PDB file of C-alpha atoms in Angstrom:
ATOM      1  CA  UNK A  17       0.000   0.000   0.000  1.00  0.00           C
ATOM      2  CA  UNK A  18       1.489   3.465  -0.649  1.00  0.00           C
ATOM      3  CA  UNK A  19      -0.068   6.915   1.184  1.00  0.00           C
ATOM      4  CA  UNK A  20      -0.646   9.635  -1.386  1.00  0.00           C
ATOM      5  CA  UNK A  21      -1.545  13.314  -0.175  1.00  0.00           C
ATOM      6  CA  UNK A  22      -3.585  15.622  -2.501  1.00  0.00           C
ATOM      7  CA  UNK A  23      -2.342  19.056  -2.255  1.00  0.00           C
ATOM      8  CA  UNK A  24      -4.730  20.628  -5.390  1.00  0.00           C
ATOM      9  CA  UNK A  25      -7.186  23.221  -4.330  1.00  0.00           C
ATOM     10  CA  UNK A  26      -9.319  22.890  -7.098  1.00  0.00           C
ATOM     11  CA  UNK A  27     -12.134  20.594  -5.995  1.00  0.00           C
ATOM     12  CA  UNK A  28     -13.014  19.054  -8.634  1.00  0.00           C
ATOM     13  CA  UNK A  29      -9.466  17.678  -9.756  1.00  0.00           C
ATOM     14  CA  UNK A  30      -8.896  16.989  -5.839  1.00  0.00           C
ATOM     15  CA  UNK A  31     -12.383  14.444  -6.619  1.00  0.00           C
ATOM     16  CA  UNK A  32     -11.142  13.039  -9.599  1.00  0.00           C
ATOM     17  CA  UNK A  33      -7.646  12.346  -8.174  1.00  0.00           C
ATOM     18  CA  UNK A  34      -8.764  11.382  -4.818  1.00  0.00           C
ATOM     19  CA  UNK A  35     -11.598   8.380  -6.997  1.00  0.00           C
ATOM     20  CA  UNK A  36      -8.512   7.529  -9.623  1.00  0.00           C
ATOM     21  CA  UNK A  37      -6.031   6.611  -6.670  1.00  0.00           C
ATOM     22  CA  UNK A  38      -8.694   5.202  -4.367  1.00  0.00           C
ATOM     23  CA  UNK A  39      -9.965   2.836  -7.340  1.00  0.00           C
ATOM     24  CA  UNK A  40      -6.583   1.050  -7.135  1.00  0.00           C
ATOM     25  CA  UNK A  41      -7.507  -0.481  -3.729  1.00  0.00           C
ATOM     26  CA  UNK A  42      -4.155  -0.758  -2.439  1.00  0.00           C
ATOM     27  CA  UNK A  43      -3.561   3.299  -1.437  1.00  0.00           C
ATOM     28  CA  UNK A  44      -4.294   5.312   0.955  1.00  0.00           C
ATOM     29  CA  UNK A  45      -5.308   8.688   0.217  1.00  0.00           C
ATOM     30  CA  UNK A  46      -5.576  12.182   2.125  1.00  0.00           C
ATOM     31  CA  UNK A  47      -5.519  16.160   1.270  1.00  0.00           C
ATOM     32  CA  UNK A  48      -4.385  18.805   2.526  1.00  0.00           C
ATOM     33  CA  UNK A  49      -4.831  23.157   1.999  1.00  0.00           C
ATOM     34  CA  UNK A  50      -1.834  24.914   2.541  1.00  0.00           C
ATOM     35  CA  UNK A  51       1.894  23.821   3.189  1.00  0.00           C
ATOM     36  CA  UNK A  52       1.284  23.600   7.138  1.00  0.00           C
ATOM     37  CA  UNK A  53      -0.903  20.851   6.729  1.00  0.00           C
ATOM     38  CA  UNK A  54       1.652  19.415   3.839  1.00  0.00           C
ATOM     39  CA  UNK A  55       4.611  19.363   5.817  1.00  0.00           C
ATOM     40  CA  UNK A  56       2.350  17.810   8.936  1.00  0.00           C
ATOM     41  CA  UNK A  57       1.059  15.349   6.505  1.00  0.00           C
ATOM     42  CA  UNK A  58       4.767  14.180   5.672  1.00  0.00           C
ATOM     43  CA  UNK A  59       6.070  14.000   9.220  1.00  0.00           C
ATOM     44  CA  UNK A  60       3.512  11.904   9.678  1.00  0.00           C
ATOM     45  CA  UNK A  61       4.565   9.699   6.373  1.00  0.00           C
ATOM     46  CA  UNK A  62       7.603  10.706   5.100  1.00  0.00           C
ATOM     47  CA  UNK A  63       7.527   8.324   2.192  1.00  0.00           C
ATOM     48  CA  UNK A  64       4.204   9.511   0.703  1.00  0.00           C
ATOM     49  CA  UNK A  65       3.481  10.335  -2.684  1.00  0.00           C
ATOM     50  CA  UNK A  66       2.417  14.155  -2.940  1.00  0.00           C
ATOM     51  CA  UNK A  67       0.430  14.782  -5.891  1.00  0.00           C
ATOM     52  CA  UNK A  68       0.762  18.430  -6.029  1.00  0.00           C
ATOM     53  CA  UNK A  69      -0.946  21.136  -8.085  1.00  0.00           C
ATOM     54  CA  UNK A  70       2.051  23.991  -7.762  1.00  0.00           C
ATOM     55  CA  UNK A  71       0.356  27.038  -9.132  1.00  0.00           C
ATOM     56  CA  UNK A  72      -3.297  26.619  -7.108  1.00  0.00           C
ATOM     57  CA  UNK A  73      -1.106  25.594  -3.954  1.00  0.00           C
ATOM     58  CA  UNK A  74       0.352  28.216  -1.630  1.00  0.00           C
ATOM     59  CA  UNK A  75       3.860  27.545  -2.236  1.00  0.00           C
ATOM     60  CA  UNK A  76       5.652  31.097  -2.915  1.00  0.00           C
ATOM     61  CA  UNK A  77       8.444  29.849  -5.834  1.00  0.00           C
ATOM     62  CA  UNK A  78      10.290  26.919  -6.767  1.00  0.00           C
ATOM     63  CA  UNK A  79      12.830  27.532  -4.040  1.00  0.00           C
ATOM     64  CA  UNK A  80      10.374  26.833  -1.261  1.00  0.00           C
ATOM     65  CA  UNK A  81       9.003  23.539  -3.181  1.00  0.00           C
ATOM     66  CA  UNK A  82      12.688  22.418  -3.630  1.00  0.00           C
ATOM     67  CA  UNK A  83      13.503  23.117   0.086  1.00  0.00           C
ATOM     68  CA  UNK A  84      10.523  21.591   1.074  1.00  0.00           C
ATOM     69  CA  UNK A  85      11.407  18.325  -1.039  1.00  0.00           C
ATOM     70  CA  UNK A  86      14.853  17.919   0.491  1.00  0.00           C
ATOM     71  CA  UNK A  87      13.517  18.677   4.462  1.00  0.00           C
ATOM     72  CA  UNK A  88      11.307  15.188   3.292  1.00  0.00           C
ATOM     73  CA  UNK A  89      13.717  13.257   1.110  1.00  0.00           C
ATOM     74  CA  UNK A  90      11.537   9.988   1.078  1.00  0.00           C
ATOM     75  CA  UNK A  91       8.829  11.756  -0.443  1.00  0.00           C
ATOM     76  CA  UNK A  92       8.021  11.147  -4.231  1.00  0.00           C
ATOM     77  CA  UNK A  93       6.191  14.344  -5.972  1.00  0.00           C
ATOM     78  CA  UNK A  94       3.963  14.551  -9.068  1.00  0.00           C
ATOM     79  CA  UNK A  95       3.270  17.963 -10.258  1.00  0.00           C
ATOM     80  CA  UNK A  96      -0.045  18.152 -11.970  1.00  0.00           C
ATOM     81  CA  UNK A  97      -0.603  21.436 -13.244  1.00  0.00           C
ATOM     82  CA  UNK A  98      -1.741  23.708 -16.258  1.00  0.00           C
ATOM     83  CA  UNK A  99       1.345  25.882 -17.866  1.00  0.00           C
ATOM     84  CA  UNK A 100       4.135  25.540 -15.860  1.00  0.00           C
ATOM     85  CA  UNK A 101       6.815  28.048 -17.341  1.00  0.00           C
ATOM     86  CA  UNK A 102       9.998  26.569 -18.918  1.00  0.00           C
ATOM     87  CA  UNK A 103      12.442  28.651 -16.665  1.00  0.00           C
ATOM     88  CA  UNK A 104      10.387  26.672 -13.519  1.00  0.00           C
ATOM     89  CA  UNK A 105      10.431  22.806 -15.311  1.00  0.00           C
ATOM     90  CA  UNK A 106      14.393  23.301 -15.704  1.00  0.00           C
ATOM     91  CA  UNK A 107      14.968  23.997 -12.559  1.00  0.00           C
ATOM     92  CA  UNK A 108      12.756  21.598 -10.758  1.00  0.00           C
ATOM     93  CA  UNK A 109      13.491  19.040 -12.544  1.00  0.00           C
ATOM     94  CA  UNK A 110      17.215  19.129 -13.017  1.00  0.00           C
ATOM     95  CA  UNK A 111      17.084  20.023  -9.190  1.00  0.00           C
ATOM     96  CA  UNK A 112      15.946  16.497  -7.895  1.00  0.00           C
ATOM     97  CA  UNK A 113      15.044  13.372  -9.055  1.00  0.00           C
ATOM     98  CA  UNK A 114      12.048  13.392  -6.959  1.00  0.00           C
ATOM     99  CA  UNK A 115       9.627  14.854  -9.205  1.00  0.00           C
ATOM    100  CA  UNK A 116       7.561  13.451 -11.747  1.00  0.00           C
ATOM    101  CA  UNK A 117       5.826  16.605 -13.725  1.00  0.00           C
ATOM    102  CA  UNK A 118       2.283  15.632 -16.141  1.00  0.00           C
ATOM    103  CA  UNK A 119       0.340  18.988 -17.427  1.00  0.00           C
ATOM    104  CA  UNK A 120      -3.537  18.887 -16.220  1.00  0.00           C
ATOM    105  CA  UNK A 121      -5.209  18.907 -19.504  1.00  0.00           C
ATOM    106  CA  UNK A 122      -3.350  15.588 -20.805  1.00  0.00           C
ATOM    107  CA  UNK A 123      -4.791  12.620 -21.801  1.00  0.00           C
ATOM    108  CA  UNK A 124      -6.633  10.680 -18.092  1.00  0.00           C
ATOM    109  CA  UNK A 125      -3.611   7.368 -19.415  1.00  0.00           C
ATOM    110  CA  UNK A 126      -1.340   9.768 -19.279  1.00  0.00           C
ATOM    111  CA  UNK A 127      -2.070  11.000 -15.518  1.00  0.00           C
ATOM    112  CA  UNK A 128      -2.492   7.239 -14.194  1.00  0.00           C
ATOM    113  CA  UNK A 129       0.740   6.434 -15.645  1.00  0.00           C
ATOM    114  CA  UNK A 130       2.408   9.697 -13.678  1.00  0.00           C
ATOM    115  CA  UNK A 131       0.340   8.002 -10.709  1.00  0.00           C
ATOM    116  CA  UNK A 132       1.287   4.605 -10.836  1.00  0.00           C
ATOM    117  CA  UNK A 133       5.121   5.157 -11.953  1.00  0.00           C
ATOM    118  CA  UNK A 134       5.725   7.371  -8.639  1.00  0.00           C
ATOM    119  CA  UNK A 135       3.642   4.824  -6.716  1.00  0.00           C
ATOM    120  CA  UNK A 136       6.842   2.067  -7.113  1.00  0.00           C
ATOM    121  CA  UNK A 137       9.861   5.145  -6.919  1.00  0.00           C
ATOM    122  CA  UNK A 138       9.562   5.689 -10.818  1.00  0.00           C
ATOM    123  CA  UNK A 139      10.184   9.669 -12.161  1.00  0.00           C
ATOM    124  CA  UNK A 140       7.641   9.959 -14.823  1.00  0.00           C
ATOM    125  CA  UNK A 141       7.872  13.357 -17.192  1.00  0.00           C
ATOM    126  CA  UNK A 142       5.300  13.169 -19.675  1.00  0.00           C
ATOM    127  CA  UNK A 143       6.078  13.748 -23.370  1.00  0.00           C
ATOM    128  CA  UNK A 144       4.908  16.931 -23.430  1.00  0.00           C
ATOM    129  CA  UNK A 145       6.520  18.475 -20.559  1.00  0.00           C
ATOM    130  CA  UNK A 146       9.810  17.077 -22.513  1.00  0.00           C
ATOM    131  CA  UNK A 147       9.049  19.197 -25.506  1.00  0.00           C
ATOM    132  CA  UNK A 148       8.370  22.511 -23.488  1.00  0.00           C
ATOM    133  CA  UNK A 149      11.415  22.143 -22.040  1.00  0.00           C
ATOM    134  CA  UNK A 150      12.779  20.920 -25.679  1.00  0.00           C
ATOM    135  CA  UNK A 151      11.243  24.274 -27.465  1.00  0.00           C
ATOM    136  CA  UNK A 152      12.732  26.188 -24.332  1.00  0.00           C
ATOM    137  CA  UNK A 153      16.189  25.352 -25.714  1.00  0.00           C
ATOM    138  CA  UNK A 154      15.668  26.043 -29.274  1.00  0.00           C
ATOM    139  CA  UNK A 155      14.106  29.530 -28.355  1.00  0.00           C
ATOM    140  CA  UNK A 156      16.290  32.552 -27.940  1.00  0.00           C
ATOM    141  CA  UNK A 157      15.182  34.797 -25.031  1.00  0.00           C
ATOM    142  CA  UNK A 158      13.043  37.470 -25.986  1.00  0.00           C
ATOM    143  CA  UNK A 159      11.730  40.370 -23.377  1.00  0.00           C
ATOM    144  CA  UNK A 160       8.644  40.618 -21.620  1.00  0.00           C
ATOM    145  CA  UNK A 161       6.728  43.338 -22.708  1.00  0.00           C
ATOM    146  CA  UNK A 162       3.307  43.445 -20.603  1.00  0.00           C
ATOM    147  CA  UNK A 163       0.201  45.555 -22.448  1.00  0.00           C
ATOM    148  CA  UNK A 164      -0.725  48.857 -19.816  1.00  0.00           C
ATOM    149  CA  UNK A 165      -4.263  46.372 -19.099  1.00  0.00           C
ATOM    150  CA  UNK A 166      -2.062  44.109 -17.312  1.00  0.00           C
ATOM    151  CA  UNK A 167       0.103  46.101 -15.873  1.00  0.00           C
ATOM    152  CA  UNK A 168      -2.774  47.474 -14.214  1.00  0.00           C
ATOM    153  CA  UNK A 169      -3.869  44.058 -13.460  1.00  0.00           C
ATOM    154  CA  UNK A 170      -0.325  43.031 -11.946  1.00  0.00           C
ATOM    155  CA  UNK A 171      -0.808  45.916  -9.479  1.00  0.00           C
ATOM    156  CA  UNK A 172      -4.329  45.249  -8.221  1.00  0.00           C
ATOM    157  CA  UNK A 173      -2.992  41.290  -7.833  1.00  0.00           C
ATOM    158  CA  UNK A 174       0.376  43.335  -5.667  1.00  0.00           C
ATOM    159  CA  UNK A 175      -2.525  45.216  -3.536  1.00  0.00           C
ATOM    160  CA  UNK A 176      -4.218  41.603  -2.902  1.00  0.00           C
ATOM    161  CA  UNK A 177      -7.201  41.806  -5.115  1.00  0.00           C
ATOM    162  CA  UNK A 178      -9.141  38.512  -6.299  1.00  0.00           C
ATOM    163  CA  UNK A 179      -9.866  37.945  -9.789  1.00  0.00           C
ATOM    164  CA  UNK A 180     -13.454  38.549  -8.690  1.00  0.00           C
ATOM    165  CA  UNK A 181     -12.830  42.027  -7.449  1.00  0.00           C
ATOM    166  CA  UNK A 182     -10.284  42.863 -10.603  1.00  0.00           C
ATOM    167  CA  UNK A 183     -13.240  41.931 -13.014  1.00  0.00           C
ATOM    168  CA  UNK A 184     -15.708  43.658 -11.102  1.00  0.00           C
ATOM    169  CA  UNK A 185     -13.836  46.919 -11.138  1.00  0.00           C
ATOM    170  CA  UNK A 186     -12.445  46.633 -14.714  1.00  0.00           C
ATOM    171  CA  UNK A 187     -16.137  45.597 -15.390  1.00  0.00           C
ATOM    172  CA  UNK A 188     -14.830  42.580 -17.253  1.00  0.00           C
ATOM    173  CA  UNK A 189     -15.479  38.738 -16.856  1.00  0.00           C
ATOM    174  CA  UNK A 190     -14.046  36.445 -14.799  1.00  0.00           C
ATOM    175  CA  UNK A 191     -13.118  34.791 -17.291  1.00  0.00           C
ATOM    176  CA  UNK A 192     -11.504  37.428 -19.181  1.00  0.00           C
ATOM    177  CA  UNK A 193      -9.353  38.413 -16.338  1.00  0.00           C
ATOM    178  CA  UNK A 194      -7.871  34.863 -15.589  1.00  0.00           C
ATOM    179  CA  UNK A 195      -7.020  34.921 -19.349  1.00  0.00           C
ATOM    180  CA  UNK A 196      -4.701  37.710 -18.612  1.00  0.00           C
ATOM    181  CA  UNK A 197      -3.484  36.497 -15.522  1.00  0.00           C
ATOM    182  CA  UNK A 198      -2.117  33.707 -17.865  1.00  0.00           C
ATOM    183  CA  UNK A 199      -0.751  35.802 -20.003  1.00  0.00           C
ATOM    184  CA  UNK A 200       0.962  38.029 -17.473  1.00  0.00           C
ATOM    185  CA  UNK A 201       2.386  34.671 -15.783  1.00  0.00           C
ATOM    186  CA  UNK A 202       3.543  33.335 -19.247  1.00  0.00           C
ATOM    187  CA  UNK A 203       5.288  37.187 -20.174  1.00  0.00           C
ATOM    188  CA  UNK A 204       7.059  37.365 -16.859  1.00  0.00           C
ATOM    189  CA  UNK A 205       8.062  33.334 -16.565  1.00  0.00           C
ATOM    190  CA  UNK A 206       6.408  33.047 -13.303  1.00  0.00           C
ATOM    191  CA  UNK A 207       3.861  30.841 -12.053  1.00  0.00           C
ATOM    192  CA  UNK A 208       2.320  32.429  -8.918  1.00  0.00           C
ATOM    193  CA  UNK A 209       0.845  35.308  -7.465  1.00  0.00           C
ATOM    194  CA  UNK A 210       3.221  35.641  -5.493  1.00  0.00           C
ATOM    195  CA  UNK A 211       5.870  36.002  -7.601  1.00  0.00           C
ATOM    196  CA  UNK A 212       3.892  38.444  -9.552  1.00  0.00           C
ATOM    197  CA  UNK A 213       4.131  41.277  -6.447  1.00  0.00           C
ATOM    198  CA  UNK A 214       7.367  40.731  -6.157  1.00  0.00           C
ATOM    199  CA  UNK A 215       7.667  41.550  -9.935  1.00  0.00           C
ATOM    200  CA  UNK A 216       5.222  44.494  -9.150  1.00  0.00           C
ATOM    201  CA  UNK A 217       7.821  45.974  -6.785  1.00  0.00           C
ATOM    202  CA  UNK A 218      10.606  45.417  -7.944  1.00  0.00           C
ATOM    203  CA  UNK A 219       9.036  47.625 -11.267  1.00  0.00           C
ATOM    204  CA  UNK A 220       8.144  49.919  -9.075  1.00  0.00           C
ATOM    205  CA  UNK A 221       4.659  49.766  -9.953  1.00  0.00           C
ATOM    206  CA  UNK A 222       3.682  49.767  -6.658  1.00  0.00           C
ATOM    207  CA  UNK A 223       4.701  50.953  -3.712  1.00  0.00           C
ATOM    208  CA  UNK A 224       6.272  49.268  -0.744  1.00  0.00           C
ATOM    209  CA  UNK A 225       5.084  50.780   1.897  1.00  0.00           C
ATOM    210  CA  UNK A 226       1.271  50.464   0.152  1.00  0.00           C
ATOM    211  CA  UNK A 227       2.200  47.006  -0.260  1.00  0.00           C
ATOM    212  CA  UNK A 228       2.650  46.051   3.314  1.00  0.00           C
ATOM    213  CA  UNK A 229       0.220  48.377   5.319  1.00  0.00           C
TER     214      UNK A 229
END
């Protein structure tokens, strides 16, 4: 029997993940919200499997995950998530040998084979994660160059605005906004919120002292 431990916000891939790992019979399965319960979760079992959504999940960047993964050594992690940037797969993955990495949208075969190759100590990278990181290398750089919408939209994430309240006052969709939200993340090579204030201040579109009143 193997313990896995959910850490994906998003309810109904948390339901779906939770039934798919459960259906095997032979694991154990839990979840957890933020990285306090993670990290109580692994003392607890050290040798779990964490399948992990990174961007919906309250790490702050790839340096906490990685420091996280080497405080619980015995742990095995699959990253399920949508658009991971290039700049974070490298890293990550060239970091440690204890992630797998699958994209969200692939194929259900593809996900159960992520699942059941870290369930026996197997890294599993899924084809297409290989050629993101593949085009990565072929690319030369070019610049981030944000439109003045998201700009504006960077900020109001900085001040701690929801999507919800950044559509409501731009009088947009919901919808609309987490499409530029993507874009923004894909532009700066980020993959969280977080990283997108620190961005923000750094610019010097807003201000510090704003930023932590």
């Amino acid at each position: 029997m193997r313990n896995f431990i959910i850490a994906d916000n998003q309810e109904l891939t948390s339901f779906a993940l939770h039934s798919l790992l459960l259906g095997d019979g032979r694991n154990s399965v839990s979840r957890v919200y933020d990285m306090h319960g993670l990290t109580q979760a692994l003392k607890e079992s050290e040798a779990s499997v964490v399948v992990l959504d990174y961007k919906l999940f309250d790490f702050s960047d790839e340096q906490q995950l990685l420091i996280v993964s080497e405080r619980f050594q015995l742990a095995t992690w699959v990253l399920i998530s949508d658009e991971l940037t290039p700049t974070f797969l490298k890293r990550v993955i060239y970091s440690s040998n204890q992630f797998s990495v699958v994209f969200k949208d692939e194929p259900m075969v593809v996900i159960a084979d992520a699942l059941k190759s870290a369930s026996v100590g197997k890294r599993y990278i899924s084809q297409r994660v290989m050629e993101v990181l593949l085009a990565r290398n072929q690319e030369p750089e070019v610049p981030a160059i944000l439109t003045s919408t998201e700009i504006e939209i960077v900020k109001a994430i900085a001040l701690g605005k929801t999507t919800k309240e950044i559509a409501a006052e731009r009088f947009s969709s919901v919808h609309t906004i987490t499409t530029h939200r993507k874009n923004i993340f894909r532009k700066l090579s980020i993959n969280t919120a977080h990283e997108a204030i620190k961005y923000a201040l750094r610019a010097g579109w807003v201000d510090s002292s704003e930023f932590y009143i």
